Amino acid sequence: MARAHTQILKWTAPPDTDVVGYNFRATPATDPMNYSVDEVNVGNVTQVDMGQLANDGYTPLIDADGNFNLGVSALDDIGNESDIAVKPDVPLDFVPPGPPTDLQVLP
C-alpha cells in the first residue's frame, strides 16, 4: 500500500474557554468553502496531519493532487460552530507514483 507524505495544517486556538474541538474541511480551489462541505472532527487540537487524514480515507484528500481550499472551524461545548477560517489555494499532492516494474536479479 502506498503512503501519503505528511503536510501539517496548524492554527491558533480562539481565546474562548468553551471550545471543545475543531472541524476540518477541504475543497478543490475552484469550489467555495462553506458548511455544506463534508467535515471531519479532528478533536481539540491545533494542528492536523493532512497526509494521515488522506491515509485514513478522508475523501476530499484521498486522491488529492492539485490546489485546495482548507478550512477549520471551532466547536463549543453546546454545538455552536464558528466561522470557517480558510487557507485558500494550497498545493497538495497525496497521489503516490506507480511502483517500479520489471524487477530483475542479475548475476
CSV table of N, CA and C in Angstrom, one decimal:
chain,number,residue,atom,x,y,z
A,1,MET,N,0.8,-1.2,0.0
A,1,MET,CA,0.0,0.0,0.0
A,1,MET,C,0.9,1.2,0.0
A,2,ALA,N,0.6,2.2,-0.9
A,2,ALA,CA,1.3,3.4,-0.9
A,2,ALA,C,1.1,4.3,0.3
A,3,ARG,N,1.9,5.2,0.5
A,3,ARG,CA,1.8,6.1,1.7
A,3,ARG,C,1.8,7.6,1.2
A,4,ALA,N,0.9,8.4,1.8
A,4,ALA,CA,0.9,9.8,1.6
A,4,ALA,C,1.9,10.5,2.5
A,5,HIS,N,2.6,11.5,2.0
A,5,HIS,CA,3.5,12.3,2.8
A,5,HIS,C,2.8,13.1,3.8
A,6,THR,N,3.6,13.7,4.7
A,6,THR,CA,3.0,14.5,5.8
A,6,THR,C,3.0,16.0,5.4
A,7,GLN,N,1.8,16.6,5.6
A,7,GLN,CA,1.7,18.0,5.5
A,7,GLN,C,0.8,18.4,6.7
A,8,ILE,N,1.3,19.3,7.5
A,8,ILE,CA,0.7,19.8,8.7
A,8,ILE,C,0.0,21.1,8.4
A,9,LEU,N,-1.3,21.2,8.8
A,9,LEU,CA,-2.0,22.4,8.9
A,9,LEU,C,-2.2,22.8,10.3
A,10,LYS,N,-1.7,24.0,10.7
A,10,LYS,CA,-1.6,24.4,12.1
A,10,LYS,C,-2.4,25.7,12.2
A,11,TRP,N,-3.0,25.9,13.4
A,11,TRP,CA,-3.8,27.2,13.6
A,11,TRP,C,-3.7,27.5,15.1
A,12,THR,N,-4.1,28.8,15.4
A,12,THR,CA,-4.1,29.3,16.7
A,12,THR,C,-5.5,29.2,17.3
A,13,ALA,N,-5.7,28.6,18.5
A,13,ALA,CA,-7.0,28.5,19.1
A,13,ALA,C,-7.6,29.8,19.4
A,14,PRO,N,-8.9,30.0,19.3
A,14,PRO,CA,-9.5,31.2,19.7
A,14,PRO,C,-9.4,31.3,21.3
A,15,PRO,N,-9.6,32.5,21.8
A,15,PRO,CA,-9.5,32.7,23.3
A,15,PRO,C,-10.7,32.1,24.1
A,16,ASP,N,-11.7,31.7,23.4
A,16,ASP,CA,-12.9,31.3,24.1
A,16,ASP,C,-12.6,30.0,24.9
A,17,THR,N,-13.1,29.9,26.1
A,17,THR,CA,-12.8,28.8,27.0
A,17,THR,C,-13.7,27.6,26.8
A,18,ASP,N,-14.8,27.8,26.0
A,18,ASP,CA,-15.7,26.7,25.8
A,18,ASP,C,-15.5,25.9,24.5
A,19,VAL,N,-14.3,26.1,23.8
A,19,VAL,CA,-14.0,25.4,22.6
A,19,VAL,C,-13.7,23.9,23.0
A,20,VAL,N,-14.3,23.0,22.3
A,20,VAL,CA,-14.1,21.6,22.6
A,20,VAL,C,-13.6,20.8,21.4
A,21,GLY,N,-13.4,21.4,20.3
A,21,GLY,CA,-12.9,20.7,19.1
A,21,GLY,C,-13.0,21.6,17.9
A,22,TYR,N,-12.5,20.9,16.8
A,22,TYR,CA,-12.4,21.6,15.5
A,22,TYR,C,-12.9,20.7,14.4
A,23,ASN,N,-13.5,21.3,13.4
A,23,ASN,CA,-13.9,20.7,12.1
A,23,ASN,C,-12.9,21.1,11.0
A,24,PHE,N,-12.4,20.1,10.3
A,24,PHE,CA,-11.6,20.4,9.1
A,24,PHE,C,-12.3,20.1,7.9
A,25,ARG,N,-12.1,20.9,6.9
A,25,ARG,CA,-12.8,20.7,5.6
A,25,ARG,C,-11.8,21.0,4.5
A,26,ALA,N,-12.0,20.4,3.3
A,26,ALA,CA,-11.1,20.6,2.1
A,26,ALA,C,-12.0,20.6,0.9
A,27,THR,N,-11.7,21.6,0.0
A,27,THR,CA,-12.4,21.6,-1.3
A,27,THR,C,-11.4,21.9,-2.4
A,28,PRO,N,-11.6,21.5,-3.6
A,28,PRO,CA,-10.8,22.0,-4.7
A,28,PRO,C,-10.8,23.5,-4.7
A,29,ALA,N,-9.7,24.1,-5.1
A,29,ALA,CA,-9.5,25.5,-5.1
A,29,ALA,C,-10.6,26.3,-5.9
A,30,THR,N,-11.2,25.6,-6.8
A,30,THR,CA,-12.2,26.2,-7.7
A,30,THR,C,-13.6,26.2,-7.0
A,31,ASP,N,-13.7,25.5,-5.9
A,31,ASP,CA,-15.0,25.3,-5.2
A,31,ASP,C,-15.1,26.2,-4.0
A,32,PRO,N,-16.3,26.7,-3.6
A,32,PRO,CA,-16.4,27.6,-2.4
A,32,PRO,C,-16.3,26.7,-1.1
A,33,MET,N,-15.8,27.3,-0.1
A,33,MET,CA,-15.7,26.7,1.2
A,33,MET,C,-16.9,27.2,2.0
A,34,ASN,N,-17.7,26.2,2.5
A,34,ASN,CA,-18.9,26.6,3.3
A,34,ASN,C,-19.3,25.4,4.1
A,35,TYR,N,-20.4,25.5,4.9
A,35,TYR,CA,-20.8,24.5,5.9
A,35,TYR,C,-21.3,23.2,5.2
A,36,SER,N,-21.6,23.3,3.9
A,36,SER,CA,-22.2,22.1,3.2
A,36,SER,C,-21.0,21.2,2.8
A,37,VAL,N,-19.8,21.6,2.9
A,37,VAL,CA,-18.6,20.8,2.6
A,37,VAL,C,-18.5,19.7,3.7
A,38,ASP,N,-18.3,18.5,3.3
A,38,ASP,CA,-18.1,17.4,4.3
A,38,ASP,C,-16.9,17.8,5.2
A,39,GLU,N,-17.1,17.6,6.5
A,39,GLU,CA,-16.1,17.9,7.5
A,39,GLU,C,-15.7,16.6,8.2
A,40,VAL,N,-14.5,16.7,8.9
A,40,VAL,CA,-14.0,15.7,9.8
A,40,VAL,C,-13.7,16.4,11.1
A,41,ASN,N,-14.2,15.9,12.2
A,41,ASN,CA,-13.9,16.4,13.5
A,41,ASN,C,-12.5,15.9,13.9
A,42,VAL,N,-11.6,16.8,14.1
A,42,VAL,CA,-10.2,16.4,14.4
A,42,VAL,C,-9.9,16.5,15.9
A,43,GLY,N,-10.9,16.7,16.7
A,43,GLY,CA,-10.7,16.8,18.1
A,43,GLY,C,-10.2,18.2,18.6
A,44,ASN,N,-9.8,18.2,19.9
A,44,ASN,CA,-9.4,19.5,20.5
A,44,ASN,C,-7.9,19.7,20.3
A,45,VAL,N,-7.5,19.9,19.1
A,45,VAL,CA,-6.1,20.0,18.7
A,45,VAL,C,-5.9,21.3,17.9
A,46,THR,N,-4.7,21.8,17.7
A,46,THR,CA,-4.4,23.0,16.9
A,46,THR,C,-3.6,22.7,15.7
A,47,GLN,N,-3.5,21.4,15.3
A,47,GLN,CA,-2.9,21.1,14.1
A,47,GLN,C,-3.4,19.7,13.6
A,48,VAL,N,-3.3,19.5,12.3
A,48,VAL,CA,-3.8,18.3,11.7
A,48,VAL,C,-2.8,17.8,10.6
A,49,ASP,N,-2.5,16.5,10.6
A,49,ASP,CA,-1.7,15.9,9.6
A,49,ASP,C,-2.6,15.5,8.4
A,50,MET,N,-2.5,16.3,7.4
A,50,MET,CA,-3.4,16.0,6.2
A,50,MET,C,-3.0,14.8,5.5
A,51,GLY,N,-1.8,14.4,5.5
A,51,GLY,CA,-1.4,13.1,5.0
A,51,GLY,C,-2.0,11.9,5.7
A,52,GLN,N,-2.1,12.0,7.0
A,52,GLN,CA,-2.8,11.0,7.8
A,52,GLN,C,-4.3,11.0,7.5
A,53,LEU,N,-4.9,12.1,7.4
A,53,LEU,CA,-6.3,12.2,7.0
A,53,LEU,C,-6.5,11.5,5.7
A,54,ALA,N,-5.6,11.7,4.7
A,54,ALA,CA,-5.7,11.0,3.4
A,54,ALA,C,-5.6,9.5,3.6
A,55,ASN,N,-4.6,9.1,4.4
A,55,ASN,CA,-4.4,7.7,4.6
A,55,ASN,C,-5.6,7.0,5.3
A,56,ASP,N,-6.3,7.8,6.2
A,56,ASP,CA,-7.5,7.3,6.9
A,56,ASP,C,-8.7,7.4,6.0
A,57,GLY,N,-8.6,7.9,4.8
A,57,GLY,CA,-9.8,7.8,3.9
A,57,GLY,C,-10.6,9.1,3.8
A,58,TYR,N,-10.1,10.2,4.3
A,58,TYR,CA,-10.9,11.4,4.2
A,58,TYR,C,-11.0,11.8,2.7
A,59,THR,N,-12.2,11.7,2.2
A,59,THR,CA,-12.5,11.6,0.8
A,59,THR,C,-11.9,12.8,0.0
A,60,PRO,N,-12.1,14.1,0.4
A,60,PRO,CA,-11.5,15.2,-0.4
A,60,PRO,C,-10.0,15.1,-0.6
A,61,LEU,N,-9.3,14.4,0.3
A,61,LEU,CA,-7.8,14.4,0.2
A,61,LEU,C,-7.3,13.1,-0.3
A,62,ILE,N,-8.1,12.0,-0.4
A,62,ILE,CA,-7.6,10.7,-0.7
A,62,ILE,C,-6.9,10.6,-2.1
A,63,ASP,N,-7.4,11.3,-3.1
A,63,ASP,CA,-6.8,11.4,-4.4
A,63,ASP,C,-6.3,12.8,-4.7
A,64,ALA,N,-5.9,13.5,-3.7
A,64,ALA,CA,-5.6,15.0,-3.8
A,64,ALA,C,-4.3,15.1,-4.6
A,65,ASP,N,-4.4,15.9,-5.7
A,65,ASP,CA,-3.3,16.3,-6.5
A,65,ASP,C,-3.7,17.6,-7.2
A,66,GLY,N,-3.4,18.7,-6.6
A,66,GLY,CA,-3.8,20.0,-7.1
A,66,GLY,C,-3.9,21.0,-6.0
A,67,ASN,N,-4.6,22.1,-6.3
A,67,ASN,CA,-4.8,23.1,-5.3
A,67,ASN,C,-6.1,23.0,-4.6
A,68,PHE,N,-6.1,23.2,-3.3
A,68,PHE,CA,-7.3,23.1,-2.4
A,68,PHE,C,-7.4,24.2,-1.5
A,69,ASN,N,-8.7,24.5,-1.2
A,69,ASN,CA,-9.0,25.4,-0.1
A,69,ASN,C,-9.1,24.6,1.2
A,70,LEU,N,-8.5,24.9,2.3
A,70,LEU,CA,-8.5,24.2,3.5
A,70,LEU,C,-9.2,25.1,4.6
A,71,GLY,N,-10.1,24.5,5.3
A,71,GLY,CA,-10.9,25.2,6.3
A,71,GLY,C,-10.9,24.6,7.6
A,72,VAL,N,-10.9,25.4,8.7
A,72,VAL,CA,-11.1,24.9,10.1
A,72,VAL,C,-12.1,25.8,10.8
A,73,SER,N,-13.0,25.2,11.5
A,73,SER,CA,-13.9,25.9,12.4
A,73,SER,C,-13.8,25.3,13.8
A,74,ALA,N,-14.1,26.2,14.7
A,74,ALA,CA,-14.1,25.8,16.2
A,74,ALA,C,-15.6,25.4,16.6
A,75,LEU,N,-15.6,24.4,17.5
A,75,LEU,CA,-16.9,23.9,18.1
A,75,LEU,C,-16.9,24.2,19.5
A,76,ASP,N,-18.0,24.7,20.1
A,76,ASP,CA,-18.1,24.9,21.5
A,76,ASP,C,-18.9,23.8,22.2
A,77,ASP,N,-19.0,23.9,23.5
A,77,ASP,CA,-19.5,22.8,24.3
A,77,ASP,C,-21.0,22.5,24.1
A,78,ILE,N,-21.7,23.4,23.4
A,78,ILE,CA,-23.1,23.1,23.2
A,78,ILE,C,-23.4,22.9,21.7
A,79,GLY,N,-22.3,22.8,20.9
A,79,GLY,CA,-22.5,22.5,19.5
A,79,GLY,C,-22.5,23.7,18.5
A,80,ASN,N,-22.3,24.9,19.0
A,80,ASN,CA,-22.1,26.0,18.1
A,80,ASN,C,-20.8,25.9,17.3
A,81,GLU,N,-20.9,26.3,16.0
A,81,GLU,CA,-19.7,26.2,15.2
A,81,GLU,C,-19.3,27.6,14.7
A,82,SER,N,-18.0,28.0,14.8
A,82,SER,CA,-17.5,29.3,14.4
A,82,SER,C,-17.6,29.5,12.9
A,83,ASP,N,-17.2,30.7,12.4
A,83,ASP,CA,-17.0,30.9,11.0
A,83,ASP,C,-15.8,29.9,10.6
A,84,ILE,N,-15.7,29.7,9.4
A,84,ILE,CA,-14.7,28.8,8.9
A,84,ILE,C,-13.5,29.7,8.5
A,85,ALA,N,-12.3,29.4,9.1
A,85,ALA,CA,-11.1,30.1,8.7
A,85,ALA,C,-10.6,29.3,7.5
A,86,VAL,N,-10.2,30.0,6.4
A,86,VAL,CA,-9.9,29.4,5.2
A,86,VAL,C,-8.4,29.7,4.8
A,87,LYS,N,-7.7,28.7,4.4
A,87,LYS,CA,-6.4,28.9,3.8
A,87,LYS,C,-6.6,28.5,2.3
A,88,PRO,N,-6.7,29.5,1.4
A,88,PRO,CA,-7.0,29.3,0.0
A,88,PRO,C,-5.9,28.8,-0.8
A,89,ASP,N,-6.2,28.0,-1.9
A,89,ASP,CA,-5.3,27.7,-3.0
A,89,ASP,C,-4.0,27.1,-2.5
A,90,VAL,N,-4.1,26.0,-1.7
A,90,VAL,CA,-2.9,25.3,-1.2
A,90,VAL,C,-2.6,24.1,-2.1
A,91,PRO,N,-1.4,24.1,-2.6
A,91,PRO,CA,-1.0,22.9,-3.4
A,91,PRO,C,-0.8,21.7,-2.6
A,92,LEU,N,-1.5,20.6,-2.9
A,92,LEU,CA,-1.3,19.3,-2.2
A,92,LEU,C,-1.1,18.2,-3.3
A,93,ASP,N,-0.4,17.2,-2.8
A,93,ASP,CA,-0.2,16.0,-3.7
A,93,ASP,C,0.0,14.8,-2.8
A,94,PHE,N,-1.2,14.1,-2.7
A,94,PHE,CA,-1.2,12.9,-1.9
A,94,PHE,C,-1.3,11.6,-2.8
A,95,VAL,N,-1.1,11.8,-4.1
A,95,VAL,CA,-1.2,10.7,-5.0
A,95,VAL,C,0.3,10.2,-5.3
A,96,PRO,N,0.6,9.0,-4.8
A,96,PRO,CA,1.9,8.5,-5.0
A,96,PRO,C,2.2,8.0,-6.4
A,97,PRO,N,3.4,8.0,-6.8
A,97,PRO,CA,3.7,7.4,-8.1
A,97,PRO,C,3.5,5.9,-8.2
A,98,GLY,N,3.4,5.4,-9.4
A,98,GLY,CA,3.3,4.0,-9.5
A,98,GLY,C,4.6,3.3,-9.1
A,99,PRO,N,4.5,2.0,-8.8
A,99,PRO,CA,5.7,1.3,-8.3
A,99,PRO,C,6.6,0.9,-9.5
A,100,PRO,N,7.9,0.7,-9.2
A,100,PRO,CA,8.8,0.2,-10.3
A,100,PRO,C,8.3,-1.1,-10.8
A,101,THR,N,8.7,-1.4,-12.1
A,101,THR,CA,8.2,-2.7,-12.7
A,101,THR,C,9.5,-3.4,-13.2
A,102,ASP,N,9.2,-4.7,-13.6
A,102,ASP,CA,10.2,-5.5,-14.2
A,102,ASP,C,11.5,-5.6,-13.4
A,103,LEU,N,11.3,-5.9,-12.1
A,103,LEU,CA,12.5,-6.1,-11.2
A,103,LEU,C,13.2,-7.4,-11.6
A,104,GLN,N,14.5,-7.3,-11.6
A,104,GLN,CA,15.3,-8.4,-12.1
A,104,GLN,C,16.5,-8.6,-11.1
A,105,VAL,N,17.0,-9.8,-11.0
A,105,VAL,CA,18.2,-10.1,-10.2
A,105,VAL,C,19.2,-10.5,-11.3
A,106,LEU,N,20.3,-9.8,-11.4
A,106,LEU,CA,21.3,-10.1,-12.4
A,106,LEU,C,22.5,-10.7,-11.8
A,107,PRO,N,23.1,-11.6,-12.5
A,107,PRO,CA,24.3,-12.3,-12.0
A,107,PRO,C,25.5,-11.3,-11.8
